[in-house]
Short mmCIF file of C-alpha atoms and ligand atoms in Angstrom, two decimals:
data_model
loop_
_atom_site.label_atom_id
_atom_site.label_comp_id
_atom_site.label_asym_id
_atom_site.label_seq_id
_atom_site.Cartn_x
_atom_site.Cartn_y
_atom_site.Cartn_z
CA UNK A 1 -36.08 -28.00 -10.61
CA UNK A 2 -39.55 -26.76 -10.05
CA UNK A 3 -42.08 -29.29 -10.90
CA UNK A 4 -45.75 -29.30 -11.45
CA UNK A 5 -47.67 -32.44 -10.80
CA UNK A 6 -51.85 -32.38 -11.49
CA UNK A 7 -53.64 -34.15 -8.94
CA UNK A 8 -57.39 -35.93 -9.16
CA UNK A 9 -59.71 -38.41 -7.56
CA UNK A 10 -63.19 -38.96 -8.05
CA UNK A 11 -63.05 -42.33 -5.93
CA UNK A 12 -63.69 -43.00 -1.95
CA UNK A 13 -63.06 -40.06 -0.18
CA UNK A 14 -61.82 -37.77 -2.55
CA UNK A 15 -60.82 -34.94 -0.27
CA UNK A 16 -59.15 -37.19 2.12
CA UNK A 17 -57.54 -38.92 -1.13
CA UNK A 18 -56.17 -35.52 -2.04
CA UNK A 19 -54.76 -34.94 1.16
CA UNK A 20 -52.83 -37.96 1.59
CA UNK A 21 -51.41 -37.89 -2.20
CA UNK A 22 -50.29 -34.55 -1.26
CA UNK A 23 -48.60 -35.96 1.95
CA UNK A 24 -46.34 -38.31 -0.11
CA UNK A 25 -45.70 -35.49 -2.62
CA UNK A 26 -44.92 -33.21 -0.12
CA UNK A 27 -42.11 -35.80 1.12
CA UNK A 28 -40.50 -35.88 -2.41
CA UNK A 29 -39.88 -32.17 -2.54
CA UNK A 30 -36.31 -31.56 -1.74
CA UNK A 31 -37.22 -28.07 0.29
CA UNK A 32 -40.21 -30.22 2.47
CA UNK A 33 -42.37 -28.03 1.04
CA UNK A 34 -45.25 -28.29 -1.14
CA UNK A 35 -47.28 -25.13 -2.76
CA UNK A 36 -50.83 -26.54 -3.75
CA UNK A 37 -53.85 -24.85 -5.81
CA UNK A 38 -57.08 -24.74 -4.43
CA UNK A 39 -59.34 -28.10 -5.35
CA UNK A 40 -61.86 -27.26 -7.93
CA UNK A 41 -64.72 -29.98 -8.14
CA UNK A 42 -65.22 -30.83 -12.44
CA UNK A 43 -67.50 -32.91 -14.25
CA UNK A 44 -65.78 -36.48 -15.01
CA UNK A 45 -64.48 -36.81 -18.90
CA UNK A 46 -67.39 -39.19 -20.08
CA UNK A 47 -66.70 -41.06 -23.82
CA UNK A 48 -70.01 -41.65 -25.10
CA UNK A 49 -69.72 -45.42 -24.32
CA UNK A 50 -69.20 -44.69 -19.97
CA UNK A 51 -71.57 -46.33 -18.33
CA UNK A 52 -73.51 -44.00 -16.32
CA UNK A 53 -72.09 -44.55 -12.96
CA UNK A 54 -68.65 -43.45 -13.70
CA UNK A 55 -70.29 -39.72 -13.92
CA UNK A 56 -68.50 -39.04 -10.78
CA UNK A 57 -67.11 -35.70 -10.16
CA UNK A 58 -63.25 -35.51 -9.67
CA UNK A 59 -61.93 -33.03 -6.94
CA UNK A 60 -58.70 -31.58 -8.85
CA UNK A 61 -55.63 -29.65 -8.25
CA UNK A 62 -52.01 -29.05 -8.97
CA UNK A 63 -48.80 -29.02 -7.34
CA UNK A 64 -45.71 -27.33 -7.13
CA UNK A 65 -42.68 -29.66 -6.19
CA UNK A 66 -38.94 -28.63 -6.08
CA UNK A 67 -37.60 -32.14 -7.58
CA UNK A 68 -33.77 -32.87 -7.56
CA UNK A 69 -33.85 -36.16 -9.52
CA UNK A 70 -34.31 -36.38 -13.16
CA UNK A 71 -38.43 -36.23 -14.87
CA UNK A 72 -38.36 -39.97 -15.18
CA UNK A 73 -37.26 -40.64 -11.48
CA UNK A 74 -40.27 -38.12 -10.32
CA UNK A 75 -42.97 -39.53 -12.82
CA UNK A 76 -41.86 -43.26 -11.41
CA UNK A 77 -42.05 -41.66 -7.86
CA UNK A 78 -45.38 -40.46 -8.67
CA UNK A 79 -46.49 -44.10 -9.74
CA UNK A 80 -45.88 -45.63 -7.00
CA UNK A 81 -47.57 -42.87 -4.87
CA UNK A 82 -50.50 -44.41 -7.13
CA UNK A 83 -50.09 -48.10 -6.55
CA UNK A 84 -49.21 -47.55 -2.52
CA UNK A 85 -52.83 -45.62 -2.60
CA UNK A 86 -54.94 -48.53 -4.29
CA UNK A 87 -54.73 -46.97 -7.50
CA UNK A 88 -55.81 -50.33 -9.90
CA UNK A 89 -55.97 -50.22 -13.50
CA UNK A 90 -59.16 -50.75 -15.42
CA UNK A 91 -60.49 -48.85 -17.98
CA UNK A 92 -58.98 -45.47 -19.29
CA UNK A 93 -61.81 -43.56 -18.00
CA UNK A 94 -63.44 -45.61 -15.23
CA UNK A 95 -63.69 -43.74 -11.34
CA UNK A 96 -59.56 -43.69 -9.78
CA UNK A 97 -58.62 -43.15 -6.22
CA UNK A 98 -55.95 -40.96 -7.11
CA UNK A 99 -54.42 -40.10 -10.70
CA UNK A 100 -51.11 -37.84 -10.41
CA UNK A 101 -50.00 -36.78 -13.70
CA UNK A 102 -46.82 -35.05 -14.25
CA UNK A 103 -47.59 -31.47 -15.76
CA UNK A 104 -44.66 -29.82 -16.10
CA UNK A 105 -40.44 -30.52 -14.98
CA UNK A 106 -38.74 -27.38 -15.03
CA UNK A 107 -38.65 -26.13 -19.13
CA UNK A 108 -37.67 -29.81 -20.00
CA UNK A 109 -39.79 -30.97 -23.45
CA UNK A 110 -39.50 -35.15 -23.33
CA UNK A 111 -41.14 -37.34 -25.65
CA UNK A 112 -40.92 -41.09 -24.73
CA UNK A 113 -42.91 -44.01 -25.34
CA UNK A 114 -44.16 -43.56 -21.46
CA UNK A 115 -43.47 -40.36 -20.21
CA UNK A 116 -44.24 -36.67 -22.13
CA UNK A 117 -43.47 -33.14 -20.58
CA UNK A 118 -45.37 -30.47 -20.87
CA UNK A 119 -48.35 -33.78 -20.26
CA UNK A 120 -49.72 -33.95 -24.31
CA UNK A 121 -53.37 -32.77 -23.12
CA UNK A 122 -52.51 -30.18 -21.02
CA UNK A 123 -53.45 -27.41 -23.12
CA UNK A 124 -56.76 -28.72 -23.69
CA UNK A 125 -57.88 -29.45 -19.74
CA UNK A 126 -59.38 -26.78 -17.80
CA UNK A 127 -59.13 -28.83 -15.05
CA UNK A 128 -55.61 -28.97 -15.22
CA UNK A 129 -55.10 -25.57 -16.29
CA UNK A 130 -58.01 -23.36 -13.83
CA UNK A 131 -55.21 -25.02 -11.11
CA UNK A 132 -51.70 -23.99 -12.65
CA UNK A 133 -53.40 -20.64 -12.88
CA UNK A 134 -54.08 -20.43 -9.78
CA UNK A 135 -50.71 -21.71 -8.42
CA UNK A 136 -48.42 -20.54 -11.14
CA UNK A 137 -50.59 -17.73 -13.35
CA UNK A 138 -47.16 -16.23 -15.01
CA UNK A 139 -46.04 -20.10 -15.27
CA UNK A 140 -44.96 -20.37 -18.67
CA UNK A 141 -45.57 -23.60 -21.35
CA UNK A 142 -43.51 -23.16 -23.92
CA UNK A 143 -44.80 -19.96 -25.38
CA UNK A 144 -47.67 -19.29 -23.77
CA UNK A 145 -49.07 -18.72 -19.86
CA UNK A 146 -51.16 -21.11 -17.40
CA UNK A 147 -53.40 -18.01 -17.49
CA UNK A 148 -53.57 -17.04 -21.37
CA UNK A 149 -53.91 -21.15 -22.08
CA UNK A 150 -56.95 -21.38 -19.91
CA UNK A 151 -58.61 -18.25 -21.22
CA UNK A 152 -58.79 -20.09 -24.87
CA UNK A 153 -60.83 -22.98 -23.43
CA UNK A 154 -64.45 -23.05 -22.93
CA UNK A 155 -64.78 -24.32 -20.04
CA UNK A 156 -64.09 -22.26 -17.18
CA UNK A 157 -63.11 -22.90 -13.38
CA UNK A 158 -63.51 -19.66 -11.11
CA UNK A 159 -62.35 -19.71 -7.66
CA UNK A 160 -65.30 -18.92 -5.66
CA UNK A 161 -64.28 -16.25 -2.54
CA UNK A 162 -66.69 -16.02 0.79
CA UNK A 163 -67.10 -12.78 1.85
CA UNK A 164 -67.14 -13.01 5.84
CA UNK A 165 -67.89 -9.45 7.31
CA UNK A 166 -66.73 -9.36 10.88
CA UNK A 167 -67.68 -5.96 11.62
CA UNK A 168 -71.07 -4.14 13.12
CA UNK A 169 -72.21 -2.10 10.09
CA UNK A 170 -71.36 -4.03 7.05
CA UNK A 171 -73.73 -3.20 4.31
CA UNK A 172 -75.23 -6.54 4.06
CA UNK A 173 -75.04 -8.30 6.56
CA UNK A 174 -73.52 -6.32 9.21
CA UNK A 175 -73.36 -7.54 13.29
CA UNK A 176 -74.20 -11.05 12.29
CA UNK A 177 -70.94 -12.18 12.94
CA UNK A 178 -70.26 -11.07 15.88
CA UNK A 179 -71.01 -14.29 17.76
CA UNK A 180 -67.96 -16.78 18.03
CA UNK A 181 -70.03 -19.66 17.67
CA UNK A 182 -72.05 -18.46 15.00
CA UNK A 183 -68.59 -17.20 13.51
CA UNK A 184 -67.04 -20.14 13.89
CA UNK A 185 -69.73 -22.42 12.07
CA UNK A 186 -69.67 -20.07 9.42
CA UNK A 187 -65.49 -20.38 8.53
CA UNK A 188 -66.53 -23.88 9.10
CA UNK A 189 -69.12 -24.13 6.54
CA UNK A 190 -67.42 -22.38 3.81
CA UNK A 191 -67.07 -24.93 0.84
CA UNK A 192 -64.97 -22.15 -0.88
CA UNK A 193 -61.59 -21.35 -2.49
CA UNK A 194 -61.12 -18.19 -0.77
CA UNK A 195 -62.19 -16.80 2.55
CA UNK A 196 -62.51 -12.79 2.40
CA UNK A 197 -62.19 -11.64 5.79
CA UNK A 198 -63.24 -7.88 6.42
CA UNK A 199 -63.19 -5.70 9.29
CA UNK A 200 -64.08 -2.67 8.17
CA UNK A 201 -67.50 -1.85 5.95
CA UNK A 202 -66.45 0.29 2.69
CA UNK A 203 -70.05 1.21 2.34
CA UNK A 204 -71.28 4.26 1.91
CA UNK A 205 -71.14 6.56 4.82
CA UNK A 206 -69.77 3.00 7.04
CA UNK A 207 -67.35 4.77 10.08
CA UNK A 208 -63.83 4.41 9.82
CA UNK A 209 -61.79 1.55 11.53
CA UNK A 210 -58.24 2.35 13.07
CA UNK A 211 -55.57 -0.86 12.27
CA UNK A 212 -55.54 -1.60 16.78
CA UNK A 213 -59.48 -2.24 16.19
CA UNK A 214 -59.25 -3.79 12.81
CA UNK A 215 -56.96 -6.69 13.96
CA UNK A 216 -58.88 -7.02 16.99
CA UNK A 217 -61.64 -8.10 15.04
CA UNK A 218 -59.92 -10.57 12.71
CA UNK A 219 -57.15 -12.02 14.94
CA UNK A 220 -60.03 -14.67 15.79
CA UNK A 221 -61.05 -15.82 12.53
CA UNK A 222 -57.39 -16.66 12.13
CA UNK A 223 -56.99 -18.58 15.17
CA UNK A 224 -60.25 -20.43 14.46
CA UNK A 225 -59.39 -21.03 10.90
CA UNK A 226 -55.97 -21.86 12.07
CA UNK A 227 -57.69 -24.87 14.64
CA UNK A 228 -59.75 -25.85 12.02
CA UNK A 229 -57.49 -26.26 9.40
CA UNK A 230 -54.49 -27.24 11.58
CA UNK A 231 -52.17 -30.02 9.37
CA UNK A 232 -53.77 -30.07 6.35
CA UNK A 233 -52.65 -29.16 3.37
CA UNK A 234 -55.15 -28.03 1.52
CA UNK A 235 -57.30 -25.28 3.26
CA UNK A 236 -59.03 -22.44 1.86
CA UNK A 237 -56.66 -19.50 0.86
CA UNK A 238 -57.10 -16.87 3.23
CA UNK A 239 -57.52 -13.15 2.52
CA UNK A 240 -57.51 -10.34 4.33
CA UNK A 241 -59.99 -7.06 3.26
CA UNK A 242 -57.85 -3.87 4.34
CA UNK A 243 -56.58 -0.56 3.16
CA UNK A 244 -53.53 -0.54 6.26
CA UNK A 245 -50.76 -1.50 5.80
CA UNK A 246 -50.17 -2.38 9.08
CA UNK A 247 -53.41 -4.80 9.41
CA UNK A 248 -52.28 -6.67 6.11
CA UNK A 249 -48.38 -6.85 8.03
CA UNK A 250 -49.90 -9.08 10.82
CA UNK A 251 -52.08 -10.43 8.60
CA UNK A 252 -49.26 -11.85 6.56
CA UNK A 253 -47.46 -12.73 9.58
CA UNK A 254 -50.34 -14.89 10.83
CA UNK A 255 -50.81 -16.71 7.14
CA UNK A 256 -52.72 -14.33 4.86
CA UNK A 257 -52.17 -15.32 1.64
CA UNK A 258 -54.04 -12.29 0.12
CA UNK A 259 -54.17 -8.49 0.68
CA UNK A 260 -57.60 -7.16 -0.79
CA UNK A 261 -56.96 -3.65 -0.68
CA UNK A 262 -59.90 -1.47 -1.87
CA UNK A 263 -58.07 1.81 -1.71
CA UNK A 264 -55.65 0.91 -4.69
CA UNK A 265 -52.53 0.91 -2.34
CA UNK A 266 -53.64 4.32 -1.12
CA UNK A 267 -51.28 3.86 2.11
CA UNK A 268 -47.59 4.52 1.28
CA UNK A 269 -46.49 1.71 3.69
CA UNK A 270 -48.39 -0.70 1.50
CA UNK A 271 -45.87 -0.80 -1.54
CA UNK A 272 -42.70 -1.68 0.82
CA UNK A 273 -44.60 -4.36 2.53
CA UNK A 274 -45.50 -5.92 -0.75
CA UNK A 275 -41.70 -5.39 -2.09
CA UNK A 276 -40.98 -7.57 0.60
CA UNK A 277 -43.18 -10.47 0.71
CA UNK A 278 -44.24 -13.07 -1.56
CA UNK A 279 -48.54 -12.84 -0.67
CA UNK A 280 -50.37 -11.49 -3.90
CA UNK A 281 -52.27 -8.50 -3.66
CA UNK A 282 -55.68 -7.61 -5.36
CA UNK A 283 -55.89 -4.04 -6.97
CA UNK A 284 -59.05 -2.69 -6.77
CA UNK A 285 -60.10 0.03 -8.70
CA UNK A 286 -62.03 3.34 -6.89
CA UNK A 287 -62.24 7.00 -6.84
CA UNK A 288 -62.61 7.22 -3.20
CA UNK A 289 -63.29 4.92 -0.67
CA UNK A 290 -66.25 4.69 0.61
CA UNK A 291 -67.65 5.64 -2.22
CA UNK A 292 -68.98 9.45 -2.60
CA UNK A 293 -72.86 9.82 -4.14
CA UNK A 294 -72.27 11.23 -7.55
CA UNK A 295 -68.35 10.86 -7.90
CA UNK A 296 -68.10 8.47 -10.75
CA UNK A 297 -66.12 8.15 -13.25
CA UNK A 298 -66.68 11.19 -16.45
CA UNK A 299 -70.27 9.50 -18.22
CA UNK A 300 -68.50 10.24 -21.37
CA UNK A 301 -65.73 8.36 -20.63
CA UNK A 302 -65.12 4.36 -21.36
CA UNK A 303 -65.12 2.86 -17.94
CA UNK A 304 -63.14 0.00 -19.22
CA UNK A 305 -60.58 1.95 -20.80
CA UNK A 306 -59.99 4.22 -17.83
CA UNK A 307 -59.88 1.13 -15.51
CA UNK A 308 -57.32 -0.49 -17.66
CA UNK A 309 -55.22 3.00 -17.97
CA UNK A 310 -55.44 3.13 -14.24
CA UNK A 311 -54.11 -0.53 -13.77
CA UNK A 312 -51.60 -0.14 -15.72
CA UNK A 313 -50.52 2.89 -14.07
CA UNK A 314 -51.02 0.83 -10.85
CA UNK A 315 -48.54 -2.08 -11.60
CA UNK A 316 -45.81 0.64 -12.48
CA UNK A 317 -45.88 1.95 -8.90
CA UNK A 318 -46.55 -1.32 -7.27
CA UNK A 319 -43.23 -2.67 -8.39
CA UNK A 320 -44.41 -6.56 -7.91
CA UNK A 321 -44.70 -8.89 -10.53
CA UNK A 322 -48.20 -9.04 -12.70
CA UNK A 323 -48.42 -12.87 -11.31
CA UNK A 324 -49.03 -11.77 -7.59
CA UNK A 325 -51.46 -9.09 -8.66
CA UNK A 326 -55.26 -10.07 -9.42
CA UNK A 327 -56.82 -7.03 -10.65
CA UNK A 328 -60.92 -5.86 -9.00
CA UNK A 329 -62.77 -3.54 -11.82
CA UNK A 330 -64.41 -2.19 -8.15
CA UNK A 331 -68.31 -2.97 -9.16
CA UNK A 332 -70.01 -0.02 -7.40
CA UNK A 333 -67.07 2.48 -6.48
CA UNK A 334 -67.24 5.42 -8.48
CA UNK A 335 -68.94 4.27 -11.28
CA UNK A 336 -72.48 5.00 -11.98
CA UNK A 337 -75.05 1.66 -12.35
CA UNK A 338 -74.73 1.88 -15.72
CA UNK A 339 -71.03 1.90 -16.25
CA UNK A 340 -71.16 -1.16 -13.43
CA UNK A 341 -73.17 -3.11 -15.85
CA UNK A 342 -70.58 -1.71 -19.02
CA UNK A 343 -67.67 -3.25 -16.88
CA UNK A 344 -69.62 -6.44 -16.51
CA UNK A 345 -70.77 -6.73 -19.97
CA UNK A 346 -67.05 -6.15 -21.56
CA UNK A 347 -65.37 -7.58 -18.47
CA UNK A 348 -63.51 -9.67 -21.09
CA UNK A 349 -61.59 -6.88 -22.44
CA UNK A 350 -59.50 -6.30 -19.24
CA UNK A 351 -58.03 -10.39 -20.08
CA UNK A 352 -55.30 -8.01 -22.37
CA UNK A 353 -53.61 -6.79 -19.18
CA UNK A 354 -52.65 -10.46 -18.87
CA UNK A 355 -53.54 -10.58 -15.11
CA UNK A 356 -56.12 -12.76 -12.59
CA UNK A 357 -59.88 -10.62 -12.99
CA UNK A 358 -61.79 -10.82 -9.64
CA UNK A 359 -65.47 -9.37 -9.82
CA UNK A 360 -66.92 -8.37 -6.53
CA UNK A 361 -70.87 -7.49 -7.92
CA UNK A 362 -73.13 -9.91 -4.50
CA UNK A 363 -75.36 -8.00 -3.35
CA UNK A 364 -74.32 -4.33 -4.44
CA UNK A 365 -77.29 -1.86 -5.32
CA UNK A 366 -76.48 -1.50 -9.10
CA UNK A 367 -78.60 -4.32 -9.20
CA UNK A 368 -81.32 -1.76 -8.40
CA UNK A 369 -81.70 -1.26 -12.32
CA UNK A 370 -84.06 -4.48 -12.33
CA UNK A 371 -84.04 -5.75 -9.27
CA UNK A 372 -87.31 -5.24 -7.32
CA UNK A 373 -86.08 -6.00 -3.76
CA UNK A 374 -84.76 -2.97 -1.57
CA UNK A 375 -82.65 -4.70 0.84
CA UNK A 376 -79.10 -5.89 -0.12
CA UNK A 377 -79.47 -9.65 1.58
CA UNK A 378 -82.67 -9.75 -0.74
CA UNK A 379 -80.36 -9.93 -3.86
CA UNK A 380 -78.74 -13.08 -3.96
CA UNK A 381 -80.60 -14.56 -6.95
CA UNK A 382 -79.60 -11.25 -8.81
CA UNK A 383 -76.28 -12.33 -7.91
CA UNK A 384 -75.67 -15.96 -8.66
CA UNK A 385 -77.29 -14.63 -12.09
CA UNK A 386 -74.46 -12.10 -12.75
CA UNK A 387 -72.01 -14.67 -11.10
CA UNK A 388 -72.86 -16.98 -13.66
CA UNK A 389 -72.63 -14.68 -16.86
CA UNK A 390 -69.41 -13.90 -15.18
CA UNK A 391 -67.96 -16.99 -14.68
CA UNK A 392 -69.14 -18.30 -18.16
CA UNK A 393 -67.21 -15.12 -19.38
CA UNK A 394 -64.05 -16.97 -17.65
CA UNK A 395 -63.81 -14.64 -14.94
CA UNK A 396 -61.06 -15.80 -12.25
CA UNK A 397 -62.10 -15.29 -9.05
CA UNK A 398 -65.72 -14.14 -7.73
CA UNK A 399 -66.21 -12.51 -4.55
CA UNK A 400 -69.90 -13.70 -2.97
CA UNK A 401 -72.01 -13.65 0.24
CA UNK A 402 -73.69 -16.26 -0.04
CA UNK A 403 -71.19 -18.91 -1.61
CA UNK A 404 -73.02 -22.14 -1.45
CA UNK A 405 -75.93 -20.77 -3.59
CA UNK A 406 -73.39 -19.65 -6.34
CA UNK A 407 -71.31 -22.58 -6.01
CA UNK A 408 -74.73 -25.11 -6.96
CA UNK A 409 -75.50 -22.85 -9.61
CA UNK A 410 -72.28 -22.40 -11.16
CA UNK A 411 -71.77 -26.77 -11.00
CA UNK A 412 -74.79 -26.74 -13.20
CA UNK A 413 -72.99 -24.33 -15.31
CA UNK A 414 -70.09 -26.64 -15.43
CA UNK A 415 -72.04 -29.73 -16.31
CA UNK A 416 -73.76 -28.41 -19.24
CA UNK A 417 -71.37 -25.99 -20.80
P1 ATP B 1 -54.50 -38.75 -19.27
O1 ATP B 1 -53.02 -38.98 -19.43
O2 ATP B 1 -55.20 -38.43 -20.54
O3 ATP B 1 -54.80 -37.78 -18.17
P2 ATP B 1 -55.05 -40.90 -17.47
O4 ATP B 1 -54.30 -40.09 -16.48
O5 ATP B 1 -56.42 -41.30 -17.15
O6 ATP B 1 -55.09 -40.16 -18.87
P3 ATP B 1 -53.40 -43.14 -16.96
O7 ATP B 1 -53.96 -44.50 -17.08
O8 ATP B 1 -53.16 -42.57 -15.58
O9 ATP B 1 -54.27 -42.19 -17.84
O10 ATP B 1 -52.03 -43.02 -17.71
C1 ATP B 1 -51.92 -43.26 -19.09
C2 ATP B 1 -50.47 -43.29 -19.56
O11 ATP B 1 -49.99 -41.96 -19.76
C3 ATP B 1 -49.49 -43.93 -18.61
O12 ATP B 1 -49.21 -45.20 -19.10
C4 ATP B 1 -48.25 -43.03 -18.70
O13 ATP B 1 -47.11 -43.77 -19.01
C5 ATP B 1 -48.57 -42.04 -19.78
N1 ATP B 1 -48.01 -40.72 -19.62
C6 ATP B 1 -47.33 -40.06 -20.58
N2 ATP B 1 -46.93 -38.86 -20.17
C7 ATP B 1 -47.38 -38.72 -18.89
C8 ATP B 1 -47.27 -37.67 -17.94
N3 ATP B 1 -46.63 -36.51 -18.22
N4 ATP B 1 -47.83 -37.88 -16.71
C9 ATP B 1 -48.49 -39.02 -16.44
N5 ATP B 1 -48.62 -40.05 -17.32
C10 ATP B 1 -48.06 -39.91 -18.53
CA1 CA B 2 -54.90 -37.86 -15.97
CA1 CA B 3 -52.47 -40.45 -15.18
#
């Protein structure tokens, strides 16, 4: 039976604390395996009487187990994980070392005086939910999805995706990266969900990259991710930028667990490669790629109405499940600025189509409309602004340059919303 077991700490070494609950977790699965969310940081549930100190932030995340035992045998399992960690009982919401709470045992519904599946305040937690959704987005409680559950709440929990550009003529920030060391320290330094690794610049009149040359320039941010990474369990999700189908083959091969394909699938090898793997795939939407000066879509047209059309279209031929597909408006590819900004300003009607959103706006000149600065580097502020419209919006994922400086801003988001 597949289980789903919500993890926090805000305690010690909360990371570390993570890690090691996962560990025992992992040992309880029957297959040895353990699927895990990324770890969002969220603002500690305060009553009004907390004393101030227990305003800790928890690291949270959620896990997917395959359980043979019965819900009470797993929930007692999980217990002790608890106890054997130094988990000590004090107040209900005073600072823990580790709290595993059992989410969700197969499509069992139990109500006892000590155990109750679905947990009772699951529905209301963004914590809880931002991490089924990312894990399990289809996931069904009762009647409703992880993903449709945590689009009701208020609170929101993007993942946050680093855009890491290792080619010469990026748009942004092109060449940069072409220095191992300085490479390296920059995977390194990534406090994000989601690494977006790119070979090949999609910006306007950017020259072509042939798959040979394309995985010649990622193959070593794998193997350095790979070192740095090596034995955990949680690690940053790893995708891969490309329109070939044969880059995003050895890409999967060496771990990928997303293809970010900006052509829409526009390679016909791309649809049997997806048919036969379980990685999820985001759909970007574009007219051509690299973009083309003045081919947008019709000005009297609703952009958001054609992009949903589109998608839907999309999904047909894809032939995956909805769950593995996290759907890119394409901020900047054949749309003018103006229907950029339309998208951004109604991004909430694409949440019908029921899938993941991921808006991909750093740094991209639309922004020209009001802001001042000429170069693209020069509009991070612009950015984390729309970033943070977005993510209050409940956007899913956000693709950034500069992640640290949306990540602050977005945590004082978090705090005050
Ligand atoms: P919350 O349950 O609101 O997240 P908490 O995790 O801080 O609160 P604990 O002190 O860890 O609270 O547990 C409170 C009680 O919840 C435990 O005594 C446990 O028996 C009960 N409980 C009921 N259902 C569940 C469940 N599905 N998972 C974990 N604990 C549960
Ligand atoms: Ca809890
Ligand atoms: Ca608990």
């Amino acid at each position: 039976m597949k289980c789903y077991v919500g993890l926090g700490s805000n305690l010690g070494d909360r990371r570390a604390n993570l890690e090691s609950a996962a560990r025992a977790l992992r040992e309880l699965s029957a297959s040895k395996q353990l699927r895990v969310s990324p770890i969002h940081t969220t603002p500690a549930l305060m009553p009004e009487i907390a004393p101030p100190e227990w305003n800790i932030p928890y690291l949270n995340a959620a896990a997917e187990i395959n359980w043979n035992g019965t819900a009470n045998e797993l929930f007692q399992a999980l217990q002790k994980i608890e106890s054997d960690m130094g988990r000590v009982r004090t107040a209900r919401w005073a600072p823990r070392v580790i709290d595993l709470d059992l989410l969700i045992c197969g499509d069992m519904q139990i109500v006892q005086a000590d155990l109750t599946v679905p947990h009772p305040r699951l529905r209301e937690r963004a914590f809880v939910l931002g991490p089924l959704r990312d894990l399990a987005p289809g996931l069904k409680i009762q009647t409703q999805t992880s993903l449709s559950l945590l689009r009701r709440l208020k609170e929101k929990t993007p993942l946050w995706m680093g855009i890491v550009n290792l080619t010469p003529d990026s748009f942004s920030d092109g060449g940069e990266l072409n220095d191992p060391t300085a490479l390296t320290k920059r995977l390194q330094s990534q406090d994000v969900h989601v690494i977006d690794l790119g070979a090949e610049s999609t910006r306007p009149g950017a020259s072509t990259v042939q798959p040979e040359e394309e995985w010649r320039r990622l193959r070593p941010a794998f193997e350095i991710l790979k070192d740095h990474f090596n034995g955990k369990i949680f690690k940053p999700l790893i995708s891969v930028d490309t329109r070939y189908a044969a880059t995003a083959a050895r890409a999967i091969e060496f771990g990928a667990n997303w293809i970010n394909d900006v052509s829409g699938a526009a390679d016909p090898e791309m649809i049997p490669l997806l048919r036969s793997c379980t990685c999820e795939y985001v759909l970007m939407h574009s007219l051509s790629v690299p973009p083309i000066a003045g081919h947008t879509i019709p000005t009297d047209k609703d952009p958001v109405y054609e992009i949903k059309e589109w998608s839907l279209r999309q999904i047909e031929r894809l032939g995956i499940e909805t769950d593995r597909v996290i759907l890119d408006p394409g901020i900047g590819f054949g749309k003018t600025a103006q229907q950029s900004i339309t998208i951004l300003k109604e991004i909430d009607r694409l949440f019908e189509l029921s899938m993941r959103i991921l808006v991909a706006h750093s740094r991209k000149s639309f922004q020209r409309v009001w802001a001042e600065e000429p170069a693209a580097a020069e509009r991070d502020i612009e950015s984390v602004g729309v970033s943070i419209a977005m993510a209050a919006k409940g956007v899913d994922i956000l693709r950034v340059h500069n992640p640290e400086m949306h990540i602050r801003a977005y945590r004082a988001l978090s705090e005050v919303s």
